[in-house]
Short mmCIF file of C-alpha atoms and ligand atoms in Angstrom, two decimals:
data_model
loop_
_atom_site.label_atom_id
_atom_site.label_comp_id
_atom_site.label_asym_id
_atom_site.label_seq_id
_atom_site.Cartn_x
_atom_site.Cartn_y
_atom_site.Cartn_z
CA MET E 245 0.00 0.00 0.00
CA SER E 246 1.32 3.45 -0.84
CA THR E 247 1.93 6.10 1.79
CA LYS E 248 -1.00 8.02 0.31
CA GLU E 249 -3.44 5.13 0.56
CA ALA E 250 -2.34 4.32 4.09
CA TYR E 251 -2.81 7.95 5.05
CA LYS E 252 -6.32 8.03 3.61
CA LEU E 253 -7.39 5.08 5.75
CA ALA E 254 -5.69 6.43 8.87
CA LYS E 255 -7.23 9.84 8.34
CA GLU E 256 -10.71 8.28 8.42
CA ARG E 257 -9.94 6.46 11.67
CA TYR E 258 -8.94 9.71 13.37
CA ALA E 259 -11.79 11.66 11.77
CA ALA E 260 -14.22 9.27 13.47
CA PHE E 261 -13.04 10.84 16.73
CA GLY E 262 -13.30 14.36 15.36
CA ILE E 263 -9.55 14.72 14.81
CA ASP E 264 -8.37 16.62 11.75
CA THR E 265 -5.13 14.91 10.71
CA ASP E 266 -4.35 17.48 7.99
CA ALA E 267 -4.42 20.25 10.59
CA ALA E 268 -2.29 18.21 13.01
CA VAL E 269 0.32 17.58 10.31
CA LYS E 270 0.39 21.24 9.36
CA LYS E 271 0.82 22.40 12.94
CA THR E 272 3.47 19.76 13.67
CA LEU E 273 5.57 20.99 10.76
CA CYS E 274 5.34 24.64 11.89
CA LEU E 275 6.55 24.24 15.46
CA PRO E 276 10.28 25.01 15.57
CA ILE E 277 12.74 22.59 17.17
CA SER E 278 16.15 24.00 18.02
CA LEU E 279 18.92 21.62 17.00
CA HIS E 280 21.94 21.71 19.30
CA CYS E 281 25.14 22.25 17.32
CA TRP E 282 27.12 20.26 19.92
CA GLN E 283 26.05 16.77 18.83
CA ALA E 284 28.28 17.16 15.75
CA ASP E 285 31.55 17.52 17.69
CA ASP E 286 30.89 16.02 21.15
CA VAL E 287 30.64 19.47 22.83
CA ALA E 288 34.28 20.23 22.10
CA GLY E 289 33.73 23.68 20.57
CA PHE E 290 36.21 25.41 18.32
CA GLU E 291 37.51 28.56 19.87
CA THR E 292 40.99 29.56 18.71
CA LYS E 293 42.89 28.81 21.91
CA PRO E 294 46.52 29.39 22.83
CA GLU E 295 48.32 26.13 23.49
CA GLY E 296 47.63 24.61 26.87
CA LEU E 297 44.46 26.61 27.40
CA ASP E 298 41.91 23.87 27.54
CA GLY E 299 39.46 22.59 30.03
CA GLY E 300 37.68 19.81 28.18
CA GLY E 301 34.03 19.86 27.25
CA ILE E 302 31.07 18.27 28.90
CA MET E 303 31.68 14.56 28.79
CA ALA E 304 30.45 12.81 25.66
CA THR E 305 31.33 9.14 25.65
CA GLY E 306 32.41 7.15 22.60
CA ASN E 307 34.79 7.71 19.72
CA HIS E 308 32.92 6.87 16.56
CA PRO E 309 34.96 8.17 13.61
CA GLY E 310 33.91 11.27 11.70
CA ARG E 311 33.57 13.91 14.41
CA ALA E 312 33.26 17.46 13.05
CA SER E 313 36.21 19.55 14.15
CA ASN E 314 35.48 23.04 12.83
CA GLY E 315 32.67 25.33 11.79
CA GLU E 316 32.57 24.20 8.18
CA GLU E 317 32.29 20.53 9.10
CA THR E 318 29.72 21.18 11.80
CA ARG E 319 27.54 23.21 9.48
CA ALA E 320 27.89 20.62 6.71
CA ASP E 321 26.75 17.94 9.16
CA LEU E 322 23.85 20.09 10.27
CA GLU E 323 22.81 20.64 6.66
CA LYS E 324 22.83 16.91 5.99
CA THR E 325 20.93 16.30 9.21
CA MET E 326 18.33 18.94 8.44
CA SER E 327 17.69 17.48 5.00
CA LEU E 328 16.52 14.28 6.69
CA ILE E 329 14.18 15.82 9.26
CA PRO E 330 10.70 17.24 8.62
CA GLY E 331 9.51 20.59 9.95
CA VAL E 332 10.87 23.97 10.97
CA GLN E 333 14.28 23.86 12.61
CA ARG E 334 16.45 26.34 14.44
CA VAL E 335 20.09 25.87 15.41
CA ASN E 336 21.39 26.35 18.93
CA VAL E 337 24.96 27.65 19.18
CA HIS E 338 27.15 27.69 22.30
CA ALA E 339 29.61 30.52 22.92
CA CYS E 340 32.52 28.05 22.62
CA TYR E 341 31.59 27.69 18.94
CA SER E 342 32.89 31.15 18.12
CA GLU E 343 35.21 31.42 15.11
CA THR E 344 37.96 34.01 15.24
CA ASN E 345 41.45 34.16 13.75
CA GLN E 346 42.96 35.18 17.05
CA TYR E 347 42.15 34.04 20.53
CA VAL E 348 39.30 35.97 22.14
CA ASP E 349 38.65 35.03 25.75
CA ARG E 350 35.08 34.46 26.92
CA ASP E 351 34.75 37.85 28.63
CA GLU E 352 35.71 39.70 25.42
CA MET E 353 33.51 37.82 22.97
CA THR E 354 31.43 39.78 20.50
CA VAL E 355 29.09 38.91 17.68
CA SER E 356 31.99 39.04 15.22
CA GLY E 357 32.95 35.50 16.28
CA PHE E 358 29.52 34.32 15.14
CA GLN E 359 29.25 36.01 11.75
CA LYS E 360 29.77 32.73 9.93
CA TRP E 361 26.92 31.17 11.88
CA ILE E 362 24.70 34.17 11.16
CA ALA E 363 25.48 34.15 7.45
CA TRP E 364 24.89 30.41 7.27
CA ALA E 365 21.57 30.68 9.13
CA LYS E 366 20.47 33.32 6.66
CA LYS E 367 21.40 31.08 3.74
CA MET E 368 19.48 28.19 5.32
CA GLY E 369 16.48 30.38 6.16
CA ILE E 370 16.61 29.42 9.83
CA CYS E 371 16.96 31.18 13.19
CA LEU E 372 19.71 30.78 15.76
CA ASP E 373 19.60 30.36 19.53
CA PHE E 374 22.50 30.96 21.90
CA ASN E 375 24.17 29.78 25.12
CA PRO E 376 26.94 31.35 27.16
CA THR E 377 29.59 28.69 27.89
CA PHE E 378 30.53 28.35 31.56
CA PHE E 379 32.65 25.23 31.09
CA ALA E 380 35.67 24.01 29.10
CA HIS E 381 37.78 26.86 30.41
CA PRO E 382 40.59 27.12 32.99
CA LYS E 383 38.54 29.57 35.06
CA ALA E 384 35.85 26.89 35.41
CA GLU E 385 38.13 24.07 36.41
CA ASP E 386 37.59 24.18 40.15
CA GLY E 387 33.86 23.74 39.71
CA TYR E 388 32.58 27.28 40.23
CA THR E 389 31.91 30.11 37.76
CA LEU E 390 29.14 32.64 38.43
CA SER E 391 29.15 31.61 42.10
CA HIS E 392 32.93 31.63 42.47
CA PRO E 393 34.27 32.88 45.82
CA ASP E 394 37.05 34.80 44.06
CA ASP E 395 35.76 38.22 43.01
CA ASP E 396 37.93 38.43 39.90
CA ILE E 397 36.87 35.04 38.58
CA ARG E 398 33.24 35.77 39.27
CA ALA E 399 33.58 39.15 37.54
CA PHE E 400 35.13 37.40 34.53
CA TRP E 401 32.13 35.13 34.18
CA VAL E 402 29.68 37.99 34.72
CA LYS E 403 31.39 39.76 31.84
CA HIS E 404 31.01 36.64 29.71
CA GLY E 405 27.32 36.59 30.58
CA LYS E 406 26.86 40.21 29.57
CA ALA E 407 28.73 39.59 26.31
CA ALA E 408 26.52 36.58 25.59
CA ARG E 409 23.33 38.63 25.85
CA LYS E 410 24.69 41.19 23.40
CA ILE E 411 25.62 38.43 20.96
CA ALA E 412 22.14 36.94 21.26
CA GLU E 413 20.56 40.33 20.68
CA ALA E 414 22.64 40.77 17.52
CA MET E 415 21.58 37.32 16.32
CA ALA E 416 17.94 38.25 16.93
CA GLU E 417 18.38 41.45 14.95
CA ALA E 418 19.99 39.59 12.06
CA GLN E 419 17.18 37.04 11.91
CA GLY E 420 14.37 39.47 12.66
CA SER E 421 13.00 37.32 15.49
CA PRO E 422 13.95 36.46 19.07
CA CYS E 423 17.02 34.45 20.01
CA PHE E 424 16.41 32.09 22.94
CA VAL E 425 19.30 32.05 25.39
CA ASN E 426 19.90 29.25 27.85
CA TRP E 427 21.86 29.79 31.06
CA TRP E 428 23.47 26.69 32.47
CA THR E 429 26.36 26.72 34.93
CA PRO E 430 28.17 23.60 36.18
CA ASP E 431 28.76 25.16 39.62
CA GLY E 432 28.74 22.68 42.44
CA SER E 433 30.70 20.34 44.61
CA LYS E 434 31.65 16.68 44.46
CA ASP E 435 31.34 16.21 48.20
CA ILE E 436 29.50 17.79 51.09
CA PRO E 437 30.21 21.51 50.96
CA ALA E 438 30.78 23.44 54.16
CA ASP E 439 28.74 26.27 52.68
CA ARG E 440 25.74 25.83 50.41
CA PHE E 441 24.34 29.26 51.11
CA GLY E 442 27.25 31.45 50.00
CA PRO E 443 27.57 30.15 46.44
CA ARG E 444 23.82 30.48 45.90
CA LYS E 445 23.89 34.03 47.19
CA ARG E 446 26.73 34.86 44.80
CA MET E 447 24.93 33.08 41.95
CA VAL E 448 21.90 35.33 42.46
CA ALA E 449 24.11 38.42 42.59
CA SER E 450 25.87 37.42 39.36
CA TYR E 451 22.67 36.75 37.44
CA ASP E 452 21.18 39.98 38.73
CA GLU E 453 24.23 41.88 37.49
CA ILE E 454 24.10 40.23 34.09
CA MET E 455 20.36 40.72 33.61
CA ALA E 456 20.52 44.33 34.83
CA ASP E 457 22.00 45.41 31.50
CA GLU E 458 19.03 47.32 30.18
CA SER E 459 20.68 48.15 26.90
CA VAL E 460 19.81 44.59 25.82
CA ASP E 461 16.31 44.28 24.40
CA LYS E 462 14.48 41.50 26.26
CA THR E 463 12.14 40.90 23.37
CA LYS E 464 15.17 39.97 21.25
CA CYS E 465 17.36 38.22 23.80
CA VAL E 466 14.96 35.90 25.65
CA ASP E 467 16.61 34.29 28.69
CA PHE E 468 15.98 30.94 30.40
CA ILE E 469 17.76 29.46 33.42
CA GLU E 470 18.45 25.69 33.50
CA SER E 471 18.53 23.62 36.67
CA LYS E 472 20.32 20.35 37.33
CA LEU E 473 20.33 17.69 40.03
CA PHE E 474 23.97 16.65 39.82
CA GLY E 475 26.84 16.30 37.39
CA ILE E 476 30.15 14.48 37.22
CA GLY E 477 32.17 16.25 39.90
CA SER E 478 29.11 17.93 41.39
CA GLU E 479 27.36 14.84 42.76
CA GLU E 480 26.57 16.28 46.17
CA TYR E 481 25.77 19.89 45.49
CA VAL E 482 24.65 21.88 42.45
CA VAL E 483 24.23 25.60 43.00
CA SER E 484 21.56 26.04 40.31
CA SER E 485 19.25 23.30 41.56
CA ALA E 486 15.61 22.92 40.51
CA GLU E 487 14.39 25.03 43.44
CA PHE E 488 17.03 27.67 42.87
CA CYS E 489 16.15 28.05 39.20
CA SER E 490 12.39 28.07 39.54
CA ASP E 491 12.59 30.55 42.43
CA TYR E 492 14.97 32.72 40.45
CA SER E 493 12.87 32.64 37.33
CA ILE E 494 9.62 33.40 39.16
CA SER E 495 11.11 36.24 41.19
CA ARG E 496 12.85 37.83 38.20
CA GLY E 497 10.32 37.19 35.44
CA MET E 498 12.81 35.05 33.53
CA GLY E 499 12.12 31.84 31.60
CA LEU E 500 12.85 28.42 33.05
CA CYS E 501 14.68 25.66 31.18
CA MET E 502 13.74 22.09 32.02
CA ASP E 503 16.13 19.42 30.82
CA MET E 504 14.50 15.98 30.86
CA GLY E 505 17.75 14.48 32.21
CA HIS E 506 18.20 16.82 35.15
CA TYR E 507 15.99 15.27 37.79
CA HIS E 508 16.12 12.24 40.06
CA PRO E 509 16.59 9.03 38.05
CA THR E 510 12.98 7.92 38.49
CA GLU E 511 11.47 11.40 38.26
CA THR E 512 9.80 12.56 35.04
CA ILE E 513 9.07 16.13 34.09
CA HIS E 514 5.68 16.09 32.39
CA GLY E 515 3.70 16.62 35.59
CA LYS E 516 5.72 19.70 36.50
CA ILE E 517 5.00 21.78 33.41
CA SER E 518 1.47 22.78 34.41
CA SER E 519 2.77 23.92 37.81
CA HIS E 520 5.60 26.09 36.53
CA LEU E 521 3.45 27.69 33.86
CA GLN E 522 1.05 29.04 36.49
CA PHE E 523 3.89 31.34 37.57
CA ILE E 524 6.34 31.54 34.67
CA ASP E 525 5.57 32.86 31.19
CA GLN E 526 7.62 30.45 29.14
CA ILE E 527 9.49 27.19 29.53
CA LEU E 528 12.39 26.09 27.40
CA LEU E 529 12.50 22.32 27.07
CA HIS E 530 15.79 20.51 26.70
CA VAL E 531 14.51 17.32 25.18
CA SER E 532 16.93 14.63 26.29
CA ARG E 533 16.96 11.02 27.53
CA PRO E 534 18.53 10.03 30.82
CA VAL E 535 19.54 6.39 31.19
CA ARG E 536 20.02 5.79 34.94
CA TRP E 537 21.53 9.27 35.21
CA ASP E 538 21.89 12.44 33.14
CA SER E 539 23.51 10.50 30.33
CA ASP E 540 22.22 12.65 27.45
CA HIS E 541 21.28 9.62 25.36
CA VAL E 542 19.73 10.16 21.94
CA VAL E 543 16.04 10.99 22.26
CA ILE E 544 13.67 8.20 21.28
CA PHE E 545 9.91 8.01 20.90
CA ASN E 546 9.26 6.68 24.40
CA ASP E 547 6.61 7.32 27.04
CA ASP E 548 8.56 10.13 28.73
CA LEU E 549 8.71 12.00 25.45
CA LYS E 550 5.06 11.37 24.55
CA ASN E 551 3.92 12.43 28.02
CA VAL E 552 5.71 15.77 27.82
CA PHE E 553 4.04 16.64 24.52
CA LEU E 554 0.66 15.29 25.66
CA GLU E 555 0.85 17.67 28.63
CA ILE E 556 1.49 20.59 26.30
CA GLN E 557 -1.42 19.54 24.11
CA ARG E 558 -3.86 18.90 26.94
CA GLY E 559 -2.94 22.18 28.63
CA ASP E 560 -3.15 23.99 25.26
CA ILE E 561 0.17 25.69 25.95
CA TRP E 562 2.07 25.16 22.68
CA ASP E 563 2.85 28.89 22.47
CA ARG E 564 4.47 28.92 25.92
CA VAL E 565 6.96 26.12 25.46
CA VAL E 566 10.15 26.56 23.44
CA LEU E 567 11.51 23.29 22.08
CA ALA E 568 15.22 22.53 22.00
CA LEU E 569 17.26 19.33 22.01
CA ASP E 570 20.12 18.41 24.29
CA PHE E 571 21.74 15.04 23.76
CA PHE E 572 25.16 13.91 22.60
CA ASP E 573 26.31 10.44 21.76
CA ALA E 574 29.82 10.02 20.38
CA SER E 575 29.58 6.23 20.16
CA ILE E 576 27.43 6.11 17.02
CA ASN E 577 27.32 7.99 13.74
CA ARG E 578 26.58 11.55 14.81
CA ILE E 579 24.19 12.28 11.91
CA GLY E 580 22.36 9.11 12.93
CA ALA E 581 22.10 10.44 16.46
CA TYR E 582 20.83 13.84 15.32
CA VAL E 583 18.26 12.47 12.91
CA THR E 584 16.93 9.74 15.19
CA GLY E 585 16.59 12.17 18.10
CA THR E 586 15.05 15.03 16.18
CA ARG E 587 12.64 12.84 14.23
CA ALA E 588 11.58 11.30 17.55
CA ALA E 589 10.90 14.74 19.02
CA ARG E 590 8.88 15.72 15.94
CA LYS E 591 6.96 12.45 16.21
CA GLY E 592 6.19 13.32 19.82
CA ILE E 593 4.63 16.59 18.71
CA LEU E 594 2.50 14.90 16.05
CA TYR E 595 1.45 12.16 18.46
CA ALA E 596 0.22 14.75 20.94
CA LEU E 597 -1.59 16.77 18.28
CA LEU E 598 -3.51 13.61 17.33
CA ASP E 599 -4.70 13.14 20.90
CA PRO E 600 -8.48 13.05 21.44
CA THR E 601 -8.09 15.83 24.01
CA ALA E 602 -11.59 17.27 23.71
CA GLN E 603 -13.23 13.89 24.19
CA LEU E 604 -10.96 12.95 27.09
CA GLN E 605 -11.68 16.21 28.85
CA ALA E 606 -15.41 15.85 28.24
CA TYR E 607 -15.34 12.39 29.82
CA GLU E 608 -13.44 13.80 32.75
CA ALA E 609 -15.94 16.62 33.24
CA GLU E 610 -18.74 14.05 33.31
CA GLY E 611 -16.90 11.83 35.77
CA LYS E 612 -16.58 9.09 33.15
CA ASN E 613 -13.14 7.99 34.17
CA ALA E 614 -13.37 4.44 32.86
CA GLN E 615 -14.15 5.87 29.44
CA ARG E 616 -11.25 8.34 29.81
CA LEU E 617 -8.77 5.57 30.58
CA ALA E 618 -10.15 3.30 27.88
CA LEU E 619 -9.85 5.94 25.18
CA MET E 620 -6.32 6.87 26.22
CA GLU E 621 -5.39 3.20 25.97
CA GLU E 622 -7.13 2.61 22.63
CA PHE E 623 -5.35 5.59 21.10
CA LYS E 624 -2.01 3.93 21.65
CA SER E 625 -2.79 1.55 18.80
CA MET E 626 -4.25 4.02 16.34
CA PRO E 627 -2.51 4.08 12.91
CA PHE E 628 -0.13 6.84 13.92
CA GLY E 629 2.69 5.57 11.68
CA ALA E 630 0.66 6.23 8.53
CA ILE E 631 0.17 9.87 9.54
CA TRP E 632 3.86 10.24 10.36
CA ASP E 633 4.89 8.80 6.98
CA HIS E 634 2.52 11.17 5.23
CA LEU E 635 4.00 14.09 7.17
CA CYS E 636 7.51 13.15 6.01
CA GLU E 637 6.33 12.86 2.42
CA GLU E 638 4.61 16.26 2.62
CA ALA E 639 7.80 17.79 4.04
CA GLY E 640 9.91 16.30 1.25
CA VAL E 641 12.15 14.22 3.54
CA PRO E 642 12.74 10.46 3.47
CA VAL E 643 9.82 8.33 4.62
CA GLY E 644 10.34 5.64 7.25
CA ALA E 645 13.79 4.07 7.39
CA ASP E 646 14.81 5.39 3.97
CA TRP E 647 17.10 7.99 5.52
CA ILE E 648 19.45 5.35 6.94
CA ALA E 649 20.96 4.76 3.49
CA GLU E 650 21.59 8.50 3.14
CA MET E 651 23.37 8.56 6.49
CA GLU E 652 25.56 5.65 5.36
CA GLN E 653 26.43 7.37 2.12
CA TYR E 654 27.37 10.59 3.90
CA GLU E 655 29.48 8.68 6.38
CA LYS E 656 31.37 7.05 3.52
CA ASP E 657 31.72 10.18 1.38
CA VAL E 658 32.34 12.79 4.05
CA GLN E 659 32.73 11.73 7.67
CA LEU E 660 35.18 8.87 7.23
CA LYS E 661 37.44 11.07 5.10
CA ARG E 662 38.04 13.53 7.97
C1 RNT S 132 24.32 20.30 30.96
C2 RNT S 132 23.13 21.02 30.43
C3 RNT S 132 23.41 21.98 29.31
C4 RNT S 132 24.39 21.46 28.30
C5 RNT S 132 24.55 22.32 27.08
C6 RNT S 132 25.75 21.96 26.29
O1 RNT S 132 24.00 19.31 31.82
O2 RNT S 132 22.16 20.12 30.06
O3 RNT S 132 22.22 22.34 28.72
O4 RNT S 132 24.10 20.15 27.90
O5 RNT S 132 24.51 23.64 27.44
ZN1 ZN S 133 20.41 20.82 28.98
#
């Protein structure tokens, strides 16, 4: 049966429940997903650094051949990736992906280091997002940045933060729409700290200083703060914990970033979204997949993912959630990782938009909870795959597993020759 015929039959099945599959497909394709540039090179970045000035990236495990090692290769990989994924995409750039001929330290960065990214985004017809980089730097090696006890080091990172907002504002101006900026710091301690209060107090002071720069237009540079439970080397104490970040964002009118991997190993995030959005305007989602810990595995179409998007659908809050990806696997072909993860996220959106929300909520209002549960369960075996295939065909990207051959070809022609 052709994709078209399968779609026709599936469409009728959904229509019987009052669901317009054409509208769901259209909306799914319009919602932007921000692709993280750091899957291409294992979060290494490519600042021009003097010899010996390194601090390593965030840990990506694996050494599959073909890693991108500069801007050209990263952008080429992103282009290949984007040709295999349906829907509107953005690209999320970290400050450590600046490209300059001479070394520019983090506190001196300007938009000039990102002109190649901006020009490329324009060519691709996409928008960019941005992140200050508070890691992979000698001044971050002892585990503290914006909450550092040393005034000079803290001032250095505050300056980096201010520079980052200006860069984001310039990106927004170049693309004629907002640039979403995510603030994540690794600050914390491996073992029981003697002082948890002091670093948090300094963290607040630093963020307040950075955000006080009123010359930056907040409609262009839109800021989110990301929490975390623990990291490697910060197992016992993380300054920007979940409570810290939600309290900060509520008290300062800033966005909150929720990374699906940043909670207790058995904790999921979907139930939290409707709480935060009573008090916070917008949430940035870092769609990720923890496996026993914050392992940043490639996103797959699993229950955690579906539940997050179902919450957005059932709360009718699509316009208040910004979608970005955050995973990195260096043990498999990196285009394969990108495409699998991003297609899964897009599938999650479509799956949620095909939910019989109105009927479920009507049952609930009438106290018909057996019917509610039954319908939720029956919908799990609706012909979703036929709608997804149709969506890919409409978007002009490979249907089903057809993209795997393209990944293999690219690996052979490009990645293995690096
Ligand atoms: C780290 C955070 C953060 C980073 C990126 C590279 O645990 O999730 O979002 O992954 O900024
Ligand atoms: Zn994240």
